[in-house]
Coordinates of C-alpha atoms in Angstrom, one line a residue:
Chain A
M63 CA 95.4 12.6 170.4
Q64 CA 93.2 15.3 171.9
T65 CA 94.9 17.1 174.7
L66 CA 93.3 18.7 177.8
Q67 CA 93.8 22.1 176.2
D68 CA 91.9 20.9 173.1
N69 CA 89.1 19.7 175.3
I70 CA 89.0 23.1 177.1
S71 CA 88.9 25.0 173.8
E72 CA 86.1 22.8 172.5
L73 CA 84.1 23.2 175.7
I74 CA 84.3 26.9 175.5
A75 CA 83.4 27.1 171.8
H76 CA 80.4 24.8 172.3
G77 CA 79.4 26.7 175.4
L78 CA 79.4 30.1 173.6
D79 CA 77.5 28.6 170.7
R80 CA 74.8 27.2 173.0
I81 CA 74.0 30.4 174.9
H82 CA 70.3 30.7 175.2
Y83 CA 69.0 34.2 174.4
P84 CA 65.4 35.1 175.5
E85 CA 62.9 35.5 172.6
T86 CA 61.6 38.9 173.7
A87 CA 63.3 41.8 171.9
P88 CA 65.7 39.8 169.7
G89 CA 67.2 43.2 168.6
L90 CA 68.8 43.3 172.1
Y91 CA 70.6 40.0 171.6
A92 CA 71.8 40.1 168.0
P93 CA 74.8 42.4 168.9
I94 CA 75.7 40.0 171.8
A95 CA 75.8 36.9 169.5
Y96 CA 77.7 38.9 166.9
T97 CA 80.3 40.0 169.5
L98 CA 80.7 36.5 171.0
E99 CA 81.1 34.7 167.7
S100 CA 83.9 37.0 166.5
G101 CA 86.6 34.9 168.1
G102 CA 89.6 36.1 170.1
K103 CA 92.0 34.1 172.2
R104 CA 89.4 33.0 174.8
L105 CA 92.3 33.4 177.2
R106 CA 90.2 34.1 180.3
P107 CA 87.9 31.1 180.1
R108 CA 90.9 28.9 179.2
L109 CA 92.7 30.2 182.3
L110 CA 89.7 29.6 184.5
L111 CA 89.1 26.0 183.3
S112 CA 92.9 25.2 183.4
A113 CA 93.0 26.5 187.0
F114 CA 90.0 24.4 187.8
A115 CA 91.6 21.4 186.2
A116 CA 94.8 21.9 188.2
F117 CA 93.0 21.4 191.5
C118 CA 89.7 19.5 190.8
G119 CA 91.1 16.0 190.9
S120 CA 88.8 13.7 188.9
R121 CA 85.8 16.0 188.8
P122 CA 84.8 17.0 185.2
I123 CA 86.0 20.4 184.2
S124 CA 82.6 21.3 182.7
E125 CA 81.6 22.0 186.3
A126 CA 83.3 25.4 186.0
L127 CA 82.1 26.1 182.4
P128 CA 79.4 28.6 183.4
Q129 CA 81.9 30.8 185.2
A130 CA 84.4 30.4 182.3
L131 CA 81.7 31.6 179.9
G132 CA 80.7 34.4 182.3
L133 CA 84.2 35.8 182.3
E134 CA 84.4 35.7 178.5
I135 CA 81.0 37.4 178.2
F136 CA 82.1 40.0 180.7
H137 CA 85.4 40.6 178.8
N138 CA 83.6 41.0 175.5
F139 CA 81.2 43.5 177.2
T140 CA 84.1 45.7 178.3
L141 CA 85.5 45.6 174.7
L142 CA 82.0 46.5 173.3
H143 CA 81.7 49.6 175.6
D144 CA 85.4 50.5 175.2
D145 CA 84.9 50.5 171.4
V146 CA 82.0 53.0 171.8
M147 CA 84.2 55.2 174.1
D148 CA 87.2 55.1 171.7
N149 CA 84.9 55.4 168.6
A150 CA 86.8 52.4 167.2
D151 CA 85.6 51.1 163.8
I152 CA 87.1 47.6 163.6
R153 CA 87.4 44.8 166.2
R154 CA 88.8 41.4 165.2
G155 CA 88.6 42.3 161.5
R156 CA 84.9 43.2 161.6
P157 CA 82.9 46.4 162.1
T158 CA 82.3 47.2 165.8
V159 CA 78.8 46.9 167.1
H160 CA 78.2 50.6 167.2
K161 CA 79.3 50.9 163.5
R162 CA 77.3 47.8 162.4
W163 CA 74.2 48.9 164.5
N164 CA 74.5 52.2 166.4
S165 CA 75.8 53.6 169.7
N166 CA 72.5 53.1 171.5
S167 CA 72.5 49.4 170.6
A168 CA 76.1 49.1 171.7
I169 CA 75.3 50.7 175.1
L170 CA 72.2 48.7 175.8
S171 CA 73.4 45.3 174.5
G172 CA 76.6 45.9 176.5
D173 CA 74.5 46.4 179.6
A174 CA 72.6 43.2 178.9
M175 CA 76.0 41.4 178.4
L176 CA 77.1 42.5 181.9
T177 CA 73.9 41.1 183.4
L178 CA 74.2 37.9 181.3
A179 CA 77.8 37.5 182.5
T180 CA 76.6 37.9 186.1
E181 CA 73.9 35.2 185.5
Y182 CA 76.6 32.8 184.3
I183 CA 79.0 33.6 187.1
A184 CA 76.1 33.0 189.6
D185 CA 75.4 29.6 188.2
C186 CA 77.6 27.8 190.8
P187 CA 77.1 25.7 194.0
S188 CA 75.3 28.0 196.4
E189 CA 78.0 27.6 199.1
K190 CA 80.6 29.1 196.7
L191 CA 78.3 31.8 195.4
P192 CA 79.1 34.6 197.9
T193 CA 82.9 34.5 197.4
V194 CA 82.8 33.8 193.6
L195 CA 80.4 36.7 193.1
A196 CA 82.4 39.1 195.4
L197 CA 85.6 38.3 193.4
F198 CA 83.8 39.0 190.1
N199 CA 82.2 42.3 191.3
K200 CA 85.5 43.5 192.8
T201 CA 87.3 42.7 189.6
A202 CA 84.7 44.4 187.4
M203 CA 84.9 47.5 189.5
E204 CA 88.7 47.5 189.2
I205 CA 88.5 47.2 185.4
Y206 CA 86.2 50.3 185.2
Q207 CA 88.7 52.1 187.3
G208 CA 91.5 51.1 184.9
Q209 CA 89.4 52.3 181.9
Q210 CA 88.7 55.6 183.7
L211 CA 92.4 56.1 184.4
D212 CA 93.2 55.2 180.8
M213 CA 90.8 57.8 179.5
E214 CA 92.2 60.4 182.0
F215 CA 95.8 59.6 180.9
E216 CA 95.0 60.5 177.3
E217 CA 94.3 64.1 178.5
R218 CA 97.5 64.4 180.6
D219 CA 101.1 64.7 179.5
N220 CA 102.8 63.9 182.8
V221 CA 101.8 60.2 183.3
S222 CA 104.5 58.3 185.2
V223 CA 105.6 54.7 184.5
E224 CA 104.3 53.8 187.9
E225 CA 100.8 55.2 187.2
Y226 CA 100.8 53.4 183.8
M227 CA 101.6 50.1 185.5
D228 CA 98.8 50.6 188.0
M229 CA 96.4 51.4 185.2
I230 CA 97.2 48.3 183.1
R231 CA 97.1 46.2 186.2
L232 CA 93.5 47.4 186.8
K233 CA 92.4 47.5 183.1
T234 CA 93.8 44.2 182.0
S235 CA 95.7 42.1 184.6
V236 CA 93.2 41.7 187.4
L237 CA 90.7 39.9 185.0
L238 CA 93.4 37.2 184.3
G239 CA 94.1 37.0 188.0
C240 CA 90.4 36.7 188.6
A241 CA 90.1 33.9 186.0
C242 CA 92.9 31.9 187.6
R243 CA 91.7 32.5 191.2
M244 CA 88.0 31.7 190.4
G245 CA 89.0 28.4 188.7
A246 CA 91.0 27.4 191.8
M247 CA 88.2 28.5 194.2
L248 CA 85.6 26.5 192.3
A249 CA 87.8 23.4 192.4
G250 CA 88.1 23.8 196.2
A251 CA 91.8 24.7 196.3
A252 CA 93.3 26.0 199.6
E253 CA 93.2 29.8 200.0
E254 CA 97.0 30.0 199.7
A255 CA 96.8 28.2 196.3
C256 CA 94.0 30.5 195.2
E257 CA 96.1 33.5 196.1
A258 CA 99.1 32.1 194.2
M259 CA 97.0 31.6 191.1
Y260 CA 95.7 35.2 191.4
S261 CA 99.4 36.4 191.4
Y262 CA 100.2 34.2 188.5
G263 CA 97.3 35.6 186.5
T264 CA 98.0 39.3 187.3
D265 CA 101.7 39.0 186.5
L266 CA 100.9 37.1 183.3
G267 CA 98.5 39.9 182.4
L268 CA 101.2 42.6 182.9
A269 CA 103.6 40.6 180.7
F270 CA 100.8 40.2 178.2
Q271 CA 100.0 43.9 178.0
L272 CA 103.6 45.1 177.9
R273 CA 104.2 42.6 175.1
D274 CA 101.2 44.1 173.3
D275 CA 102.8 47.6 173.6
W276 CA 106.1 46.2 172.3
L277 CA 104.5 44.3 169.4
D278 CA 102.6 47.4 168.2
T279 CA 106.0 49.2 167.6
F280 CA 108.6 46.4 167.2
G281 CA 106.5 43.5 166.0
D282 CA 106.8 41.7 162.6
P283 CA 104.0 43.3 160.4
L284 CA 103.4 39.9 158.7
E285 CA 102.8 38.1 162.0
F286 CA 101.3 40.9 164.1
G287 CA 98.1 41.1 162.0
K288 CA 97.7 44.9 162.4
E289 CA 99.6 47.9 161.0
I290 CA 102.8 48.5 163.0
G291 CA 103.1 51.9 164.7
G292 CA 99.4 52.6 165.4
D293 CA 100.1 53.5 169.0
I294 CA 102.8 56.0 167.9
V295 CA 100.6 57.6 165.3
N296 CA 97.7 57.9 167.8
G297 CA 100.1 59.3 170.5
K298 CA 98.8 56.4 172.8
K299 CA 100.5 56.5 176.2
T300 CA 102.2 53.1 176.3
W301 CA 105.1 51.9 178.5
L302 CA 107.4 52.7 175.5
L303 CA 106.2 56.3 175.1
I304 CA 105.9 57.1 178.8
T305 CA 109.4 55.9 179.4
A306 CA 110.8 57.8 176.4
L307 CA 108.9 60.9 177.5
E308 CA 110.6 60.7 180.9
E309 CA 114.1 60.1 179.6
S310 CA 114.4 61.8 176.2
D311 CA 114.7 65.4 177.5
G312 CA 111.9 66.8 175.5
E313 CA 112.9 65.1 172.2
I314 CA 109.8 62.8 172.1
A315 CA 107.5 65.6 173.1
D316 CA 108.9 67.8 170.3
I317 CA 108.3 65.1 167.7
L318 CA 104.7 64.5 168.9
R319 CA 104.0 68.3 168.7
E320 CA 105.1 68.4 165.0
D321 CA 102.7 67.9 162.2
L322 CA 104.4 64.8 160.6
E323 CA 103.2 62.2 158.1
P324 CA 102.5 58.9 160.0
E325 CA 105.5 57.1 158.6
E326 CA 107.9 59.9 159.4
R327 CA 106.5 60.2 162.9
I328 CA 107.0 56.5 163.5
R329 CA 110.5 56.7 162.1
Q330 CA 111.5 59.5 164.3
V331 CA 110.0 58.1 167.5
V332 CA 111.5 54.7 166.9
K333 CA 114.9 56.3 166.4
V334 CA 114.6 57.8 169.9
Y335 CA 113.3 54.5 171.3
R336 CA 116.4 52.7 169.9
K337 CA 118.7 55.4 171.3
L338 CA 117.3 54.9 174.8
D339 CA 117.3 51.1 174.3
I340 CA 113.5 51.1 175.0
D341 CA 113.1 48.0 172.7
S342 CA 115.2 45.6 174.8
R343 CA 114.3 47.2 178.1
C344 CA 110.6 46.5 177.4
S345 CA 111.4 42.9 176.4
A346 CA 113.4 42.5 179.6
L347 CA 110.4 43.8 181.6
V348 CA 108.1 41.4 179.9
K349 CA 110.4 38.5 180.8
E350 CA 110.6 39.8 184.4
Y351 CA 106.8 39.6 184.8
S352 CA 106.6 36.3 183.0
R353 CA 109.2 35.0 185.5
R354 CA 107.3 36.4 188.4
A355 CA 104.2 34.6 187.2
I356 CA 106.0 31.3 187.2
D357 CA 107.6 32.0 190.6
A358 CA 104.1 32.7 192.0
I359 CA 103.0 29.1 191.5
R360 CA 106.3 27.4 192.5
G361 CA 105.6 25.2 195.5
V362 CA 101.9 25.2 195.0
D363 CA 100.5 21.7 195.0
M364 CA 98.7 21.1 191.7
D365 CA 98.4 18.7 188.9
G366 CA 101.8 18.4 187.1
K367 CA 100.5 18.6 183.6
L368 CA 98.6 21.8 184.4
R369 CA 101.6 23.3 186.1
D370 CA 103.6 22.7 182.9
F371 CA 100.8 24.3 180.9
F372 CA 100.9 27.5 183.1
I373 CA 104.7 27.7 182.9
E374 CA 104.7 27.2 179.2
L375 CA 101.9 29.8 178.7
A376 CA 104.0 32.4 180.7
H377 CA 107.0 31.7 178.5
E378 CA 105.0 31.9 175.3
S379 CA 103.3 35.1 176.4
A380 CA 106.7 36.8 176.7
E381 CA 107.7 35.7 173.3
R382 CA 104.5 35.8 171.3
S383 CA 104.5 37.6 167.9
H384 CA 100.8 38.2 167.6
Chain B
M263 CA 55.2 61.4 215.7
Q264 CA 57.5 59.7 213.2
T265 CA 55.7 57.1 211.2
L266 CA 57.2 53.9 209.7
Q267 CA 57.2 55.6 206.3
D268 CA 59.2 58.5 207.7
N269 CA 61.7 56.0 209.2
I270 CA 61.9 54.2 205.8
S271 CA 62.6 57.5 203.9
E272 CA 65.2 58.5 206.5
L273 CA 67.0 55.1 206.3
I274 CA 67.1 55.3 202.5
A275 CA 68.5 58.9 202.5
H276 CA 71.1 58.1 205.1
G277 CA 72.0 54.9 203.3
L278 CA 72.5 56.7 200.0
D279 CA 74.6 59.4 201.7
R280 CA 76.9 56.8 203.3
I281 CA 77.8 54.8 200.1
H282 CA 81.5 54.2 200.2
Y283 CA 83.2 54.8 197.0
P284 CA 86.7 53.4 196.4
E285 CA 89.6 56.0 196.3
T286 CA 91.1 54.8 193.1
A287 CA 89.9 56.8 190.0
P288 CA 87.6 59.3 191.8
G289 CA 86.5 60.5 188.3
L290 CA 84.6 57.3 187.9
Y291 CA 82.5 57.9 191.1
A292 CA 81.7 61.6 190.9
P293 CA 79.0 61.1 188.3
I294 CA 77.5 58.3 190.5
A295 CA 77.3 60.4 193.6
Y296 CA 75.9 63.3 191.5
T297 CA 73.2 61.0 190.1
L298 CA 72.2 59.5 193.4
E299 CA 72.0 62.9 195.3
S300 CA 69.6 64.3 192.7
G301 CA 66.5 63.0 194.5
G302 CA 63.5 61.4 193.0
K303 CA 60.6 59.6 194.7
R304 CA 62.8 56.7 195.9
L305 CA 59.8 54.6 195.1
R306 CA 61.6 51.3 194.6
P307 CA 63.6 51.2 197.9
R308 CA 60.4 52.4 199.7
L309 CA 58.4 49.5 198.2
L310 CA 61.1 47.0 199.1
L311 CA 61.4 48.1 202.7
S312 CA 57.7 48.4 203.1
A313 CA 57.2 44.8 201.8
F314 CA 60.0 43.7 204.1
A315 CA 58.2 45.4 207.0
A316 CA 54.9 43.8 206.1
F317 CA 56.3 40.3 206.7
C318 CA 59.3 40.6 209.0
G319 CA 57.6 40.6 212.4
S320 CA 59.8 42.3 214.9
R321 CA 63.1 42.2 212.9
P322 CA 64.6 45.6 212.1
I323 CA 63.8 46.8 208.6
S324 CA 67.4 48.0 208.2
E325 CA 68.2 44.3 207.5
A326 CA 66.9 44.8 204.0
L327 CA 68.5 48.2 203.4
P328 CA 71.4 47.0 201.2
Q329 CA 68.9 45.5 198.7
A330 CA 66.7 48.6 198.9
L331 CA 69.8 50.8 198.0
G332 CA 70.8 48.3 195.3
L333 CA 67.5 48.7 193.5
E334 CA 67.7 52.5 193.8
I335 CA 71.3 52.4 192.4
F336 CA 70.2 50.1 189.6
H337 CA 67.2 52.3 188.7
N338 CA 69.4 55.4 188.5
F339 CA 71.9 53.4 186.4
T340 CA 69.1 52.8 183.8
L341 CA 68.1 56.5 183.9
L342 CA 71.8 57.4 183.3
H343 CA 72.2 55.2 180.3
D344 CA 68.7 56.0 179.0
D345 CA 69.6 59.7 179.1
V346 CA 72.7 59.0 176.9
M347 CA 70.5 57.0 174.4
D348 CA 67.8 59.7 174.3
N349 CA 70.4 62.5 174.3
A350 CA 68.4 64.1 177.1
D351 CA 69.7 67.4 178.5
I352 CA 67.9 67.6 181.9
R353 CA 67.1 65.1 184.6
R354 CA 65.4 66.2 187.8
G355 CA 66.1 69.8 187.0
R356 CA 69.9 69.4 186.6
P357 CA 72.1 68.7 183.6
T358 CA 72.3 65.0 182.8
V359 CA 75.7 63.3 183.4
H360 CA 76.7 63.2 179.7
K361 CA 76.0 66.9 179.5
R362 CA 77.8 67.8 182.8
W363 CA 80.7 65.4 182.0
N364 CA 80.6 63.6 178.6
S365 CA 79.1 60.4 177.0
N366 CA 82.1 58.3 177.8
S367 CA 81.8 59.2 181.5
A368 CA 78.1 58.4 181.5
I369 CA 78.7 55.0 179.8
L370 CA 81.5 54.0 182.1
S371 CA 80.1 55.3 185.4
G372 CA 76.8 53.7 184.5
D373 CA 78.6 50.4 184.1
A374 CA 80.1 50.9 187.5
M375 CA 76.7 51.7 189.0
L376 CA 75.3 48.3 187.7
T377 CA 78.2 46.5 189.4
L378 CA 77.7 48.6 192.5
A379 CA 74.0 47.8 192.5
T380 CA 74.9 44.0 192.2
E381 CA 77.2 44.3 195.2
Y382 CA 74.5 45.9 197.3
I383 CA 71.9 43.3 196.2
A384 CA 74.4 40.5 197.0
D385 CA 74.9 41.8 200.6
C386 CA 72.3 39.5 202.1
P387 CA 72.2 36.2 204.1
S388 CA 73.9 33.6 201.9
E389 CA 71.0 31.2 202.0
K390 CA 68.8 33.9 200.3
L391 CA 71.5 35.0 197.8
P392 CA 70.7 32.6 194.9
T393 CA 67.0 33.5 194.7
V394 CA 67.5 37.2 195.4
L395 CA 70.2 37.6 192.8
A396 CA 68.3 35.5 190.2
L397 CA 65.3 37.8 190.7
F398 CA 67.5 40.9 190.3
N399 CA 69.2 39.6 187.2
K400 CA 66.0 38.4 185.5
T401 CA 64.4 41.8 186.2
A402 CA 67.4 43.7 184.9
M403 CA 67.3 41.7 181.7
E404 CA 63.6 42.4 181.3
I405 CA 64.2 46.1 181.7
Y406 CA 66.8 46.1 178.9
Q407 CA 64.3 44.3 176.7
G408 CA 61.7 47.0 177.5
Q409 CA 64.2 49.8 176.6
Q410 CA 65.1 47.9 173.4
L411 CA 61.4 47.7 172.4
D412 CA 60.8 51.3 173.4
M413 CA 63.6 52.4 171.0
E414 CA 62.3 50.1 168.2
F415 CA 58.8 51.5 168.7
E416 CA 60.1 55.0 168.0
E417 CA 61.0 53.8 164.5
R418 CA 57.6 52.1 163.8
D419 CA 54.2 53.6 163.1
N420 CA 52.1 50.4 163.7
V421 CA 52.6 49.7 167.4
S422 CA 49.6 48.1 169.0
V423 CA 48.2 49.0 172.4
E424 CA 49.0 45.4 173.4
E425 CA 52.6 45.8 172.4
Y426 CA 52.8 49.1 174.2
M427 CA 51.5 47.5 177.4
D428 CA 54.0 44.7 177.1
M429 CA 56.8 47.3 176.7
I430 CA 55.9 49.4 179.7
R431 CA 55.5 46.2 181.8
L432 CA 59.1 45.3 181.0
K433 CA 60.6 48.8 181.0
T434 CA 58.9 50.1 184.2
S435 CA 56.6 47.7 186.0
V436 CA 58.7 44.6 186.6
L437 CA 61.2 46.7 188.7
L438 CA 58.4 47.7 191.1
G439 CA 57.3 44.1 191.2
C440 CA 60.8 43.0 191.9
A441 CA 61.1 45.5 194.8
C442 CA 57.9 44.2 196.4
R443 CA 58.8 40.6 195.9
M444 CA 62.4 41.0 197.1
G445 CA 61.3 42.7 200.3
A446 CA 58.9 39.9 201.0
M447 CA 61.5 37.2 200.1
L448 CA 64.0 38.8 202.5
A449 CA 61.5 38.9 205.3
G450 CA 60.9 35.1 204.8
A451 CA 57.3 35.4 203.5
A452 CA 55.6 32.4 202.0
E453 CA 56.0 32.0 198.2
E454 CA 52.4 32.7 197.6
A455 CA 52.7 36.0 199.5
C456 CA 55.9 36.9 197.5
E457 CA 54.0 36.2 194.3
A458 CA 51.1 38.4 195.4
M459 CA 53.5 41.2 196.2
Y460 CA 55.1 40.9 192.7
S461 CA 51.6 41.2 191.1
Y462 CA 50.9 44.2 193.3
G463 CA 54.1 45.9 192.2
T464 CA 53.7 45.3 188.5
D465 CA 50.1 46.4 188.4
L466 CA 51.1 49.5 190.5
G467 CA 53.8 50.1 187.9
L468 CA 51.4 49.9 185.0
A469 CA 49.0 52.4 186.8
F470 CA 52.0 54.6 187.4
Q471 CA 53.2 54.7 183.8
L472 CA 49.8 55.2 182.4
R473 CA 49.2 58.0 184.8
D474 CA 52.5 59.5 183.6
D475 CA 51.2 59.4 180.0
W476 CA 48.0 61.0 181.1
L477 CA 49.7 63.8 183.1
D478 CA 52.0 64.8 180.3
T479 CA 48.9 65.7 178.2
F480 CA 46.1 66.4 180.7
G481 CA 48.0 67.4 183.9
D482 CA 47.8 70.7 185.6
P483 CA 51.0 72.6 184.4
L484 CA 51.4 74.2 187.9
E485 CA 51.4 70.8 189.7
F486 CA 53.1 68.6 187.1
G487 CA 56.4 70.4 187.2
K488 CA 57.1 69.9 183.5
E489 CA 55.8 71.5 180.3
I490 CA 52.5 70.0 179.3
G491 CA 52.3 68.3 175.9
G492 CA 56.0 67.3 175.6
D493 CA 55.0 63.8 174.5
I494 CA 52.8 65.1 171.7
V495 CA 55.4 67.5 170.5
N496 CA 58.0 64.7 170.4
G497 CA 55.6 62.3 168.8
K498 CA 56.2 59.9 171.7
K499 CA 54.2 56.7 171.4
T500 CA 52.2 56.7 174.6
W501 CA 49.0 54.8 175.4
L502 CA 47.1 58.0 174.4
L503 CA 48.7 58.4 171.0
I504 CA 48.7 54.7 170.1
T505 CA 45.0 54.4 171.0
A506 CA 44.2 57.5 169.0
L507 CA 46.2 56.3 166.0
E508 CA 44.3 53.1 166.0
E509 CA 40.8 54.8 166.3
S510 CA 41.0 58.2 164.6
D511 CA 41.0 56.9 161.0
G512 CA 44.2 58.7 159.9
E513 CA 43.3 62.0 161.6
I514 CA 46.2 61.8 164.2
A515 CA 48.7 60.5 161.6
D516 CA 47.8 63.5 159.4
I517 CA 48.3 66.0 162.2
L518 CA 51.7 64.4 163.1
R519 CA 52.8 64.6 159.5
E520 CA 52.1 68.4 159.3
D521 CA 54.7 71.0 160.1
L522 CA 52.9 72.7 163.0
E523 CA 54.1 75.0 165.8
P524 CA 54.2 73.0 169.1
E525 CA 51.2 74.7 170.6
E526 CA 49.1 74.2 167.5
R527 CA 50.1 70.5 167.3
I528 CA 49.1 70.0 171.0
R529 CA 45.8 71.8 170.4
Q530 CA 44.9 69.7 167.4
V531 CA 45.9 66.3 168.9
V532 CA 44.1 67.0 172.2
K533 CA 41.0 67.9 170.2
V534 CA 41.1 64.4 168.7
Y535 CA 41.8 62.9 172.1
R536 CA 38.7 64.6 173.5
K537 CA 36.6 63.4 170.6
L538 CA 37.6 59.8 171.2
D539 CA 37.2 60.2 175.0
I540 CA 40.9 59.2 175.4
D541 CA 41.2 61.4 178.5
S542 CA 38.7 59.5 180.7
R543 CA 39.4 56.1 179.1
C544 CA 43.0 56.4 180.2
S545 CA 42.0 57.5 183.7
A546 CA 39.6 54.5 183.9
L547 CA 42.5 52.2 182.8
V548 CA 44.8 53.7 185.5
K549 CA 42.0 53.0 188.1
E550 CA 41.6 49.5 186.8
Y551 CA 45.3 48.7 187.3
S552 CA 45.3 50.4 190.7
R553 CA 42.3 48.2 191.6
R554 CA 44.1 45.0 190.4
A555 CA 47.1 45.9 192.5
I556 CA 44.9 46.1 195.6
D557 CA 43.1 42.9 194.6
A558 CA 46.4 41.1 194.4
I559 CA 47.2 41.5 198.1
R560 CA 43.7 40.9 199.3
G561 CA 43.8 37.7 201.5
V562 CA 47.5 37.9 201.9
D563 CA 48.5 37.6 205.6
M564 CA 50.5 40.7 206.4
D565 CA 50.9 43.5 208.9
G566 CA 47.7 45.6 208.9
K567 CA 49.4 49.0 208.9
L568 CA 51.5 48.0 205.9
R569 CA 48.5 46.6 204.1
D570 CA 46.8 50.0 204.6
F571 CA 50.0 51.7 203.2
F572 CA 50.0 49.6 200.0
I573 CA 46.3 50.2 199.4
E574 CA 46.6 53.9 200.0
L575 CA 49.7 54.0 197.7
A576 CA 47.7 52.4 194.9
H577 CA 44.9 54.9 195.3
E578 CA 47.3 57.8 195.4
S579 CA 49.2 56.6 192.3
A580 CA 46.0 56.6 190.3
E581 CA 45.1 60.2 191.3
R582 CA 48.5 61.8 191.6
S583 CA 49.0 65.2 189.9
H584 CA 52.8 65.0 189.7

């Protein structure tokens, strides 16, 4: 039997397939279609539609589809521009837009995606438009702030765990919070419930990102789908590395300064991680945020099946292997 | 005595000075402030506020200031990203953002400017928001299309005059049309008047761009403020070059293919232009669009002083020397 989550996934897939691109300057839209057809978890539109379903009563969830698509388009726009900034070659197993086309195409088509996302977000009942749009714009601005901090952190060697948590909250979590809140707002949920959904989404986002950090070092290579240890090789400032830098009394900094082969560098860094118990402390923190997410929606009056879905999703996110 | 146009200029300058930037990630906002303080004609916000003034009766023109600032921020965002794409070093006599900072800053701060622009545009009475925002988004999308075509034309040697006119309409003119229409819409003008203002703005924009093309080759170096002949040296496909390519029976194409010193190339191309009477034909076309702009608002019921301003501006734009 088809579940509500199956319906939601189908709605999103069909919606993305049916995006209408203008006929003028098709070269502007080919990279957008390429980006959107490349898959991904579709987590943001799924959260938005699930949050809508939790409070909408008997109204059809397709009412909130434009905003769900708008957030997915926006998310893919940020990935597209981030890939240019990081000079990344591969995204979801395929060449990035700036490799397949060029940087100029990636910049300009990304701009067009941001405007396209805004058009989808704005396609809602006019009495909801001011608050829905304000939430979207505020969230977008926070995500740029997060990306800016992330770039600045790469140039610094004294980033604190607190600063790191602030950065990932901005860069990753607020968009999940925005998805949950926007779905609830569109369904007409009370402000208190909307706020609770926002907390749920941001805590889920923190759990998600910290689990990403953990998987990159401690994941199962067969299930993770990417090479293990990429963050260590690139000296990427993750929760693991920043915590170890703070606590290892120069040991990690020394290893990073040495000119080691990738495998040897991973081996030495992981050895320090194990000594400091970074592995299980990171897992515990992921569980803590997952628990906070679940706590946030306790006592909120919503559809029982959807509540179960949100609780299950928070548990899964803390234990996922890819 | 201070005229209405003085008031408008002052409002815009103060408004841009008083933009409030968030305190998180100041590195994101420094390039935005730098871009907005660098001057320019402020033509789009002036058009928007003048159009508002033409139809608003006794209401204060500051009512439409957020949207005027939004369009100026948007315009500067497009220049910022265009400069990255063109790898331009100088804008308004100062290093471009990607030279002063780097490309990543220019991309990300540009993204933030687009969202900031949308926030300003959205700061209007909620009953006007859906149509005002739709006009803004549609115009933004057309401008990306224009930029895409402009980039594609640089790689082609068979661009027609008609294609060129379509491209500059998208890349430049529709934003002037949008400014005029949005001012009228915000003032509550009738749809017919809004449409007339849009036509005025787009025809003004075409006159403006064609005059730019003309000035780059035939302008007075002392008044123009830039080196004369830059477009010829760079092989830029302007109305002048495209017309000459179509009519000179291979003569222009041959000159462009030769490895000439800049001054010699300019001399030879201008000689062909003169032979084909490109100089005065371009001027006549500029006057034609200026006349059409004025025709568009004939018969529209608006404040007499503002009508005089719009007519005068169209005449000036056709004869400006910088």
